[in-house]
Amino acid sequence: MKITVIGTGYVGLVSGVCYAELGNEVVCVDKDAHKIKVLENGGIPIYEPGLQQLVDRNVQQERLYFTTDLKRGIKDSEIVIIAVGTPPLPNGEADLRYIEFAAREIAALIENYTVIAIKSTVPVGTNNRIKQVMKEVTEVEFDIVSVPEFLREGSAVNDTFNPDRIIIGGESQNAIDRIVELHKPLNAPFVITELRSAEMIKYASNAFLATKISFINEIANICERLGADIREVSRGMGLDKRIGKDFLNAGIGYGGSCFPKDTKALIQLAGNADYDFKLLKSVVEVNQMQRMGVIRKLKYALGELKGKTIAIWGLAFKPGTDDVRESPAFEITNYLLKSGCMLRLYDPVAMGNFRSYVDHANIFWAENEWDAVASSDAVCLLTEWDIFKQIDLKVFAKQMEEPILIDGRNVFNVKQIKDAGVTYYPVGSSPINEMVFELEKSKATN
Ligand SMILES: NC(=O)C1=CN([C@@H]2O[C@H](COP(=O)(O)OP(=O)(O)OC[C@H]3O[C@@H](n4cnc5c(N)ncnc54)[C@H](O)[C@@H]3O)[C@@H](O)[C@H]2O)C=CC1
Ligand SMILES: O=C(O)[C@H]1O[C@H](OP(=O)(O)OP(=O)(O)OC[C@H]2O[C@@H](n3ccc(=O)[nH]c3=O)[C@H](O)[C@@H]2O)[C@H](O)[C@@H](O)[C@@H]1O
């Protein structure tokens, strides 16, 4: 099939490349001339494991093209996929400016019947609105189909080739059939729905996963106070098939370009329909608070933070990506800078992106994980990259006068820690319970 994908970000680029790998002829279009230049020169503008090899192969086999010129692909395309951003407006609602603009551009260029598939995450009712927008511009026949995307950054290629399900929302059987045909090689179940239901499935799925994370984080906070171990609790819960083991890792709260944005958008969407989504509001609030666990532990370990040097391991919102959008590292580093700390930051791939948002005279950009640790009073692990997981804790202990490790991702086990003699503060287990009691005591006496 001939396909045009609009937007070569984390979703559009991966999807376009994977459709090419399935044997389709794909033109990927972006307004960002820099991104397209990188792609035309044989590189990729994002860090995503496995993507570069697929780009190389499909460009070489002349199935994959990159351009800033929408006209180039759209003329012969049977399917045009929209994968542009839907970032949050200040009130939390999704900003639909980019998608409406893209829709108008498509409408002005199509010459024959075309199927328009919307992969961007959009509020319920948007597909219908886009249809109206396009009808104002063209008399050529087209159909709109909602095909929400569920890939995760860092495992996006594998997720695209092995999806749990393909959701297709639409009104025209012809258009639905075309989308089914495109995805048939993936061997995943199809769920065919109304447009509005497909849009809601995407928001509800992300909101549910975010809820699972905030739930387990609250259980972790209670474990800290009562002396239970969240890792044992998560394992014990997750073996119940009705609960499932995924997304039960307690930590410093979810980040990324989607959970924070989509939870807030769904709260707004519900509010606009006169429904107060209380549960999801709490999920968001708990998530915000969870980042402060790292600070609380630092204060307990070091006392006064002013003048202390803190190493941060990991700036990306999760391992396997260079994406720092809504990364918990922003709130934590900002708080520490405001408290008068010196910071030594290191991330294996996200340093450049993080630095484009934050710079400060008190930040030292370390060359590697050990360079960050040098002369630090404490180390905070914020992203569970493999290089941090593989750290030899005995060597680590020798690098610091008093080795203190605040682990925001529960990467190390108690035995490793005991053997190495590191003072260790994980999420949701001892010895934090003692610390919390002491804090409570000191609050009560002050
Ligand atoms: N990042 C992720 O893991 C996932 C994102 N989504 C959703 O997919 C959508 C895209 O997300 P990302 O890929 O992360 O965004 P992104 O910000 O990485 O990429 C969007 C791209 O669209 C381009 N663009 C905007 N308007 C354009 C136009 N008129 N013509 C051509 N290009 C245009 C931008 O220049 C940018 O490169 C969002 O709605 C998001 O919620 C869904 C599932 C996973
Ligand atoms: O709509 C989207 O954009 C995507 O959002 C998430 O994918 P992503 O944000 O790439 O990454 P996740 O692996 O879901 O992690 C999100 C955040 O939750 C955190 N997390 C995840 C799992 C867990 O058990 N605990 C936890 O704190 C991660 O550290 C990360 O900060 C969803 O998992 C995808 O299905 C969805 O397509």
XYZ file of C-alpha atoms and ligand atoms in Angstrom:
527
model
C 0.000 0.000 0.000
C 1.047 3.622 -0.469
C 0.963 5.561 2.780
C 1.772 9.066 3.975
C 2.555 9.643 7.655
C 2.351 13.221 8.905
C 4.630 13.955 11.871
C 7.947 12.165 12.332
C 8.058 12.285 16.143
C 8.219 9.344 18.540
C 4.991 7.871 17.115
C 4.940 8.944 13.460
C 8.528 7.970 12.716
C 8.351 4.551 14.375
C 4.964 3.781 12.792
C 6.042 4.950 9.328
C 9.254 2.939 9.434
C 7.450 -0.186 10.687
C 4.764 0.099 7.963
C 7.605 0.244 5.418
C 9.190 -2.834 6.995
C 5.853 -4.623 6.435
C 6.284 -3.976 2.687
C 4.374 -0.725 2.189
C 5.657 2.363 0.402
C 5.783 5.105 3.008
C 6.412 8.835 2.794
C 7.089 10.445 6.194
C 6.392 14.176 6.302
C 7.375 16.718 8.929
C 7.316 20.499 9.097
C 10.546 20.437 11.090
C 13.192 20.813 8.380
C 15.961 19.867 10.806
C 14.377 16.477 11.583
C 13.917 15.740 7.902
C 17.505 16.748 7.133
C 18.803 14.354 9.808
C 16.675 11.572 8.292
C 17.702 12.376 4.725
C 21.333 12.224 5.852
C 20.810 8.693 7.148
C 20.429 9.496 10.877
C 17.408 9.478 13.196
C 16.343 12.506 15.255
C 15.318 10.470 18.348
C 16.897 7.715 20.420
C 14.826 4.564 19.961
C 16.458 1.115 20.123
C 16.310 -0.846 16.849
C 14.949 2.035 14.753
C 18.144 3.031 12.939
C 18.636 -0.435 11.356
C 15.032 -0.448 10.104
C 15.417 3.035 8.616
C 18.646 2.008 6.839
C 17.112 -1.145 5.345
C 13.881 0.434 4.144
C 15.512 3.535 2.690
C 17.939 1.298 0.822
C 15.078 -0.831 -0.525
C 13.338 2.352 -1.689
C 10.180 1.889 0.378
C 10.763 4.757 2.806
C 11.083 8.480 2.019
C 11.324 11.643 4.115
C 10.177 15.104 3.099
C 8.878 18.434 4.331
C 6.648 18.604 1.262
C 3.247 17.071 1.978
C 2.340 17.254 -1.719
C 5.032 14.726 -2.551
C 3.399 11.790 -0.788
C -0.224 12.601 -0.646
C -1.123 12.444 -4.341
C -1.053 8.641 -4.625
C -1.586 7.684 -0.992
C -4.343 5.245 -0.120
C -3.998 6.057 3.562
C -2.825 9.291 5.187
C -1.888 8.856 8.845
C -1.856 11.854 11.177
C 0.633 11.513 14.060
C 1.263 15.132 15.018
C 1.494 16.283 18.634
C -1.519 17.098 20.837
C 0.286 18.861 23.706
C -1.522 20.213 26.766
C -2.938 23.746 26.911
C -2.425 25.575 30.240
C -5.831 24.296 31.498
C -4.910 20.667 30.708
C -7.059 20.328 27.572
C -5.399 18.925 24.443
C -4.191 21.549 21.980
C -5.722 20.521 18.654
C -4.096 23.274 16.608
C -1.534 20.995 14.925
C -3.998 18.285 14.016
C -6.507 20.774 12.579
C -3.778 22.452 10.580
C -2.606 19.102 9.193
C -6.205 18.151 8.333
C -6.726 21.380 6.376
C -3.477 20.812 4.506
C -4.491 17.257 3.587
C -7.935 18.390 2.478
C -6.418 20.986 0.182
C -4.204 18.363 -1.522
C -6.209 15.136 -1.929
C -7.440 14.444 -5.463
C -9.045 10.978 -5.032
C -10.867 9.068 -2.291
C -8.466 8.802 0.671
C -8.629 7.220 4.103
C -7.401 9.556 6.852
C -6.270 7.661 9.968
C -5.785 9.639 13.177
C -3.118 8.126 15.411
C -2.583 11.180 17.601
C -4.276 10.950 21.011
C -7.339 13.184 20.756
C -10.346 14.033 22.967
C -13.626 12.258 22.321
C -15.381 13.982 19.420
C -12.221 15.196 17.682
C -12.379 12.779 14.735
C -15.848 14.121 13.905
C -14.621 17.678 14.285
C -11.694 16.969 11.925
C -14.161 15.573 9.377
C -16.077 18.855 9.442
C -12.877 20.895 9.166
C -11.847 18.926 6.064
C -15.300 19.149 4.486
C -15.018 22.940 4.650
C -11.944 22.700 2.423
C -12.587 19.885 -0.073
C -15.332 18.189 -2.039
C -13.195 15.120 -2.722
C -14.476 12.004 -0.943
C -12.621 10.808 2.174
C -13.213 8.857 5.375
C -11.823 9.410 8.841
C -10.723 6.482 10.970
C -9.453 6.587 14.552
C -6.460 4.272 15.086
C -5.055 5.146 18.523
C -1.457 4.192 19.213
C -0.288 2.228 22.280
C 3.484 1.978 21.747
C 5.866 2.837 24.582
C 9.035 4.825 24.074
C 12.154 2.711 24.483
C 10.402 -0.429 23.204
C 8.459 1.252 20.402
C 9.616 -0.982 17.545
C 8.826 -4.196 19.386
C 5.491 -2.779 20.605
C 4.546 -1.806 17.041
C 5.255 -5.268 15.660
C 3.642 -7.057 18.633
C 0.605 -5.023 19.694
C -1.908 -6.459 22.197
C -4.749 -5.167 20.016
C -5.503 -2.851 17.111
C -8.327 -0.433 17.849
C -10.133 0.909 14.783
C -12.925 3.411 15.200
C -14.872 4.365 12.111
C -18.119 4.771 10.251
C -17.176 3.517 6.786
C -16.673 -0.224 6.261
C -14.477 0.461 3.243
C -12.106 2.603 5.319
C -12.076 0.128 8.218
C -11.252 -2.716 5.786
C -8.298 -0.742 4.437
C -6.879 -0.213 7.931
C -7.456 -3.895 8.794
C -5.551 -4.908 5.661
C -2.617 -2.670 6.612
C -2.350 -4.224 10.090
C -3.163 -7.850 9.187
C 0.505 -8.987 9.157
C 0.767 -8.039 12.846
C -1.460 -10.922 13.926
C -3.185 -8.953 16.666
C -6.894 -8.936 17.532
C -8.917 -6.140 15.941
C -11.438 -4.193 17.981
C -13.762 -2.291 15.653
C -15.699 0.488 17.353
C -17.527 3.761 16.918
C -15.211 6.764 16.501
C -15.955 8.085 19.980
C -15.300 4.758 21.681
C -11.893 4.409 19.987
C -10.939 7.870 21.202
C -12.046 6.992 24.731
C -10.234 3.614 24.748
C -6.925 5.458 24.363
C -7.527 7.924 27.219
C -9.052 5.284 29.493
C -6.088 2.925 28.932
C -3.483 5.555 29.798
C -5.524 6.791 32.765
C -5.886 3.245 34.083
C -2.140 2.563 33.849
C -1.412 5.883 35.571
C -3.901 4.903 38.294
C -2.095 1.601 38.818
C 1.195 3.488 39.295
C -0.223 6.031 41.747
C -1.976 3.230 43.627
C 1.220 1.227 44.087
C 3.127 4.394 45.015
C 0.659 5.097 47.807
C 0.915 1.501 49.016
C 4.722 2.000 48.963
C 4.401 5.123 51.095
C 2.321 3.201 53.601
C 4.841 0.302 53.524
C 7.566 2.802 54.475
C 5.568 3.799 57.525
C 4.590 0.274 58.555
C 7.816 -1.576 57.790
C 6.559 -3.747 54.905
C 8.544 -4.106 51.646
C 6.769 -2.847 48.510
C 8.723 -5.165 46.217
C 7.391 -8.200 48.047
C 3.934 -6.649 48.156
C 3.920 -5.904 44.384
C 5.084 -9.404 43.568
C 2.472 -10.957 45.789
C -0.266 -8.804 44.291
C 0.856 -9.111 40.679
C 0.694 -12.908 40.613
C -3.077 -12.583 40.869
C -4.023 -12.674 37.183
C -6.883 -10.269 37.805
C -4.368 -7.668 38.983
C -1.392 -8.469 36.727
C 2.264 -7.765 37.495
C 2.827 -4.898 35.042
C 2.854 -1.287 36.164
C 3.208 -2.214 39.815
C 6.738 -0.830 40.210
C 6.754 1.843 42.875
C 9.059 4.780 42.216
C 9.127 8.545 41.874
C 5.897 8.822 39.895
C 5.156 8.579 36.198
C 6.532 11.099 33.704
C 6.723 11.284 29.923
C 4.800 13.051 27.233
C 1.625 11.013 27.664
C 0.449 9.919 31.134
C 0.728 13.432 32.632
C -0.892 15.043 29.589
C -3.604 12.434 28.977
C -4.737 12.172 32.611
C -5.177 15.942 32.763
C -6.942 16.003 29.384
C -9.389 13.301 30.507
C -10.153 15.213 33.725
C -10.944 18.277 31.575
C -12.959 16.238 29.102
C -15.054 14.806 31.948
C -15.408 18.264 33.499
C -16.650 19.692 30.204
C -19.356 17.009 30.309
C -20.262 18.012 33.903
C -18.541 15.018 35.468
C -16.055 15.413 38.305
C -13.462 12.637 37.794
C -12.379 12.527 41.447
C -10.331 9.338 41.253
C -8.172 10.586 38.384
C -7.642 13.954 40.079
C -6.174 12.082 43.057
C -3.987 9.991 40.744
C -2.456 13.198 39.376
C -2.015 14.702 42.842
C -0.367 11.556 44.240
C 1.969 11.492 41.249
C 3.082 15.057 41.891
C 3.772 14.354 45.565
C 5.682 11.156 44.833
C 8.684 13.029 43.410
C 9.171 14.680 46.807
C 9.995 11.305 48.398
C 13.544 11.693 47.064
C 13.877 15.125 48.677
C 12.473 13.905 51.999
C 15.035 11.108 52.091
C 17.893 13.451 51.154
C 16.920 15.781 53.985
C 16.851 12.904 56.404
C 20.241 11.592 55.238
C 22.070 14.929 54.965
C 20.206 17.340 57.232
C 20.565 20.848 55.761
C 20.682 20.651 51.934
C 22.271 24.071 51.338
C 25.868 23.726 50.141
C 25.637 19.955 49.620
C 26.723 18.273 46.375
C 24.191 15.814 44.977
C 24.770 13.425 42.080
C 21.787 12.551 39.883
C 21.850 9.321 37.889
C 19.246 9.470 35.116
C 17.376 12.408 33.573
C 15.097 10.693 31.002
C 11.534 9.951 32.177
C 12.294 6.235 31.756
C 15.178 4.144 30.408
C 15.540 3.439 26.680
C 14.678 6.959 25.529
C 16.210 10.426 25.187
C 12.779 11.953 25.924
C 12.734 14.203 28.998
C 9.196 15.559 28.629
C 7.611 15.752 32.126
C 10.552 13.831 33.586
C 10.500 13.718 37.418
C 14.158 14.834 37.201
C 12.982 18.415 36.439
C 11.091 18.875 39.710
C 13.794 17.168 41.756
C 16.718 19.128 40.266
C 14.791 22.426 40.455
C 14.037 21.848 44.118
C 17.667 21.021 44.889
C 18.973 24.053 42.983
C 16.544 26.307 44.864
C 17.774 24.745 48.118
C 21.341 25.816 47.291
C 22.785 22.441 46.272
C 25.491 21.800 43.718
C 24.388 19.135 41.222
C 26.405 16.609 39.228
C 24.079 15.227 36.528
C 24.511 12.210 34.292
C 22.293 10.324 31.845
C 23.635 8.024 29.100
C 21.439 9.517 26.335
C 19.203 12.331 27.614
C 21.810 14.901 28.739
C 21.473 17.058 25.604
C 17.673 17.207 25.756
C 17.661 17.930 29.497
C 20.270 20.635 29.101
C 18.178 22.381 26.454
C 15.574 23.066 29.191
C 17.720 23.560 32.304
C 21.035 25.251 32.810
C 22.468 26.723 35.994
C 25.860 27.729 37.330
C 25.511 25.068 40.065
C 25.135 22.211 37.571
C 28.092 20.103 36.530
C 27.371 17.939 33.474
C 29.240 14.729 34.249
C 30.958 12.618 31.585
C 29.879 9.303 33.040
C 28.244 7.717 36.092
C 31.474 7.777 38.123
C 32.281 11.363 37.212
C 28.893 12.301 38.694
C 29.623 10.517 41.971
C 33.029 12.186 42.522
C 32.937 14.580 45.522
C 29.183 14.085 46.031
C 27.509 13.909 49.416
C 24.726 11.642 48.116
C 23.611 9.993 44.871
C 19.978 9.887 43.649
C 19.059 7.280 41.045
C 16.099 8.612 39.055
C 16.110 6.492 35.858
C 16.774 2.756 35.910
C 19.233 2.571 32.994
C 21.181 -0.728 32.807
C 24.524 1.001 33.418
C 23.263 2.102 36.836
C 21.787 -1.319 37.622
C 25.174 -2.876 36.864
C 27.131 -0.588 39.194
C 29.458 -2.496 41.508
C 28.278 -1.183 44.875
C 31.538 -2.092 46.601
C 33.420 0.141 44.157
C 30.703 2.769 44.573
C 31.119 2.724 48.370
C 34.824 3.505 48.004
C 34.164 6.621 45.891
C 32.395 8.498 48.662
C 33.371 9.491 52.165
C 29.977 8.319 53.415
C 28.208 6.374 50.659
C 24.540 7.421 50.511
C 22.282 6.176 47.728
C 18.673 7.315 47.306
C 17.172 4.812 44.870
C 14.034 6.216 43.222
C 13.499 3.032 41.201
C 14.260 0.180 43.609
C 17.081 -1.147 41.470
C 19.264 -2.808 44.131
C 18.479 -5.586 46.554
C 19.070 -5.537 50.265
C 21.831 -8.178 50.211
C 23.901 -6.234 47.627
C 23.531 -3.136 49.756
C 24.439 -4.803 53.043
C 27.556 -6.434 51.542
C 28.740 -3.092 50.171
C 28.022 -1.065 53.311
C 26.042 1.628 51.487
C 23.422 3.700 53.325
C 20.477 2.987 51.104
C 17.072 4.614 50.801
C 14.775 2.670 48.460
C 11.088 3.372 47.756
C 8.585 1.666 50.000
C 10.652 -0.348 52.445
C 12.902 -0.243 55.502
C 14.898 1.513 56.768
C 12.688 4.370 55.713
C 10.003 3.474 58.207
C 12.385 4.431 61.023
C 13.133 7.690 59.295
C 9.474 8.604 58.865
C 8.763 7.972 62.537
C 11.669 10.206 63.496
C 10.448 12.943 61.162
C 6.973 12.701 62.645
C 8.485 12.900 66.140
C 10.544 15.976 65.310
C 7.491 17.631 63.717
C 5.497 16.951 66.859
C 8.156 18.475 69.123
C 8.727 21.592 66.933
N 5.246 9.500 22.458
C 4.570 8.374 22.653
O 5.093 7.399 23.195
C 3.146 8.253 22.209
C 2.434 9.348 21.729
N 1.111 9.205 21.344
C 0.399 10.352 20.780
O 0.855 10.535 19.430
C 0.896 11.929 19.090
C 2.306 12.309 18.667
O 3.174 12.155 19.758
P 4.775 12.225 19.605
O 5.191 11.430 18.432
O 5.336 11.926 20.930
O 4.960 13.781 19.269
P 6.281 14.546 18.779
O 6.179 15.915 19.329
O 7.479 13.719 19.075
O 6.121 14.588 17.189
C 5.130 15.312 16.516
C 5.720 15.767 15.177
O 4.684 16.315 14.353
C 5.256 17.368 13.572
N 4.174 18.200 13.017
C 3.302 19.000 13.683
N 2.435 19.552 12.818
C 2.759 19.093 11.576
C 2.228 19.294 10.271
N 1.160 20.049 10.049
N 2.820 18.668 9.237
C 3.905 17.880 9.435
N 4.436 17.646 10.641
C 3.872 18.240 11.702
C 6.181 18.065 14.558
O 7.146 18.845 13.887
C 6.779 16.865 15.298
O 7.985 16.417 14.697
C 0.391 12.672 20.342
O -0.988 12.879 20.210
C 0.656 11.682 21.472
O -0.219 11.856 22.557
C 0.468 8.002 21.387
C 1.132 6.891 21.836
C 2.520 6.907 22.259
O 0.215 7.219 25.092
C 1.423 7.105 25.179
O 2.231 7.939 24.842
C 2.032 5.873 25.760
O 2.185 6.104 27.187
C 2.800 5.029 27.881
O 4.106 4.766 27.367
P 5.412 5.617 27.787
O 4.997 6.920 28.369
O 6.305 5.610 26.621
O 6.153 4.764 28.915
P 5.704 3.780 30.102
O 6.557 2.590 30.036
O 4.246 3.560 30.129
O 6.131 4.624 31.389
C 5.501 5.845 31.713
C 5.983 6.330 33.055
O 5.500 5.495 34.113
C 6.567 5.095 34.957
N 6.277 3.743 35.480
C 5.917 2.742 34.654
C 5.622 1.484 35.152
C 5.690 1.239 36.529
O 5.433 0.131 37.044
N 6.057 2.263 37.348
C 6.346 3.524 36.859
O 6.665 4.443 37.643
C 7.804 5.137 34.070
O 8.972 5.278 34.850
C 7.511 6.349 33.210
O 7.907 7.524 33.869
C 1.950 3.768 27.686
O 2.569 2.672 28.357
C 1.776 3.450 26.200
O 0.912 2.321 26.046
C 1.161 4.663 25.510
O 1.069 4.433 24.118
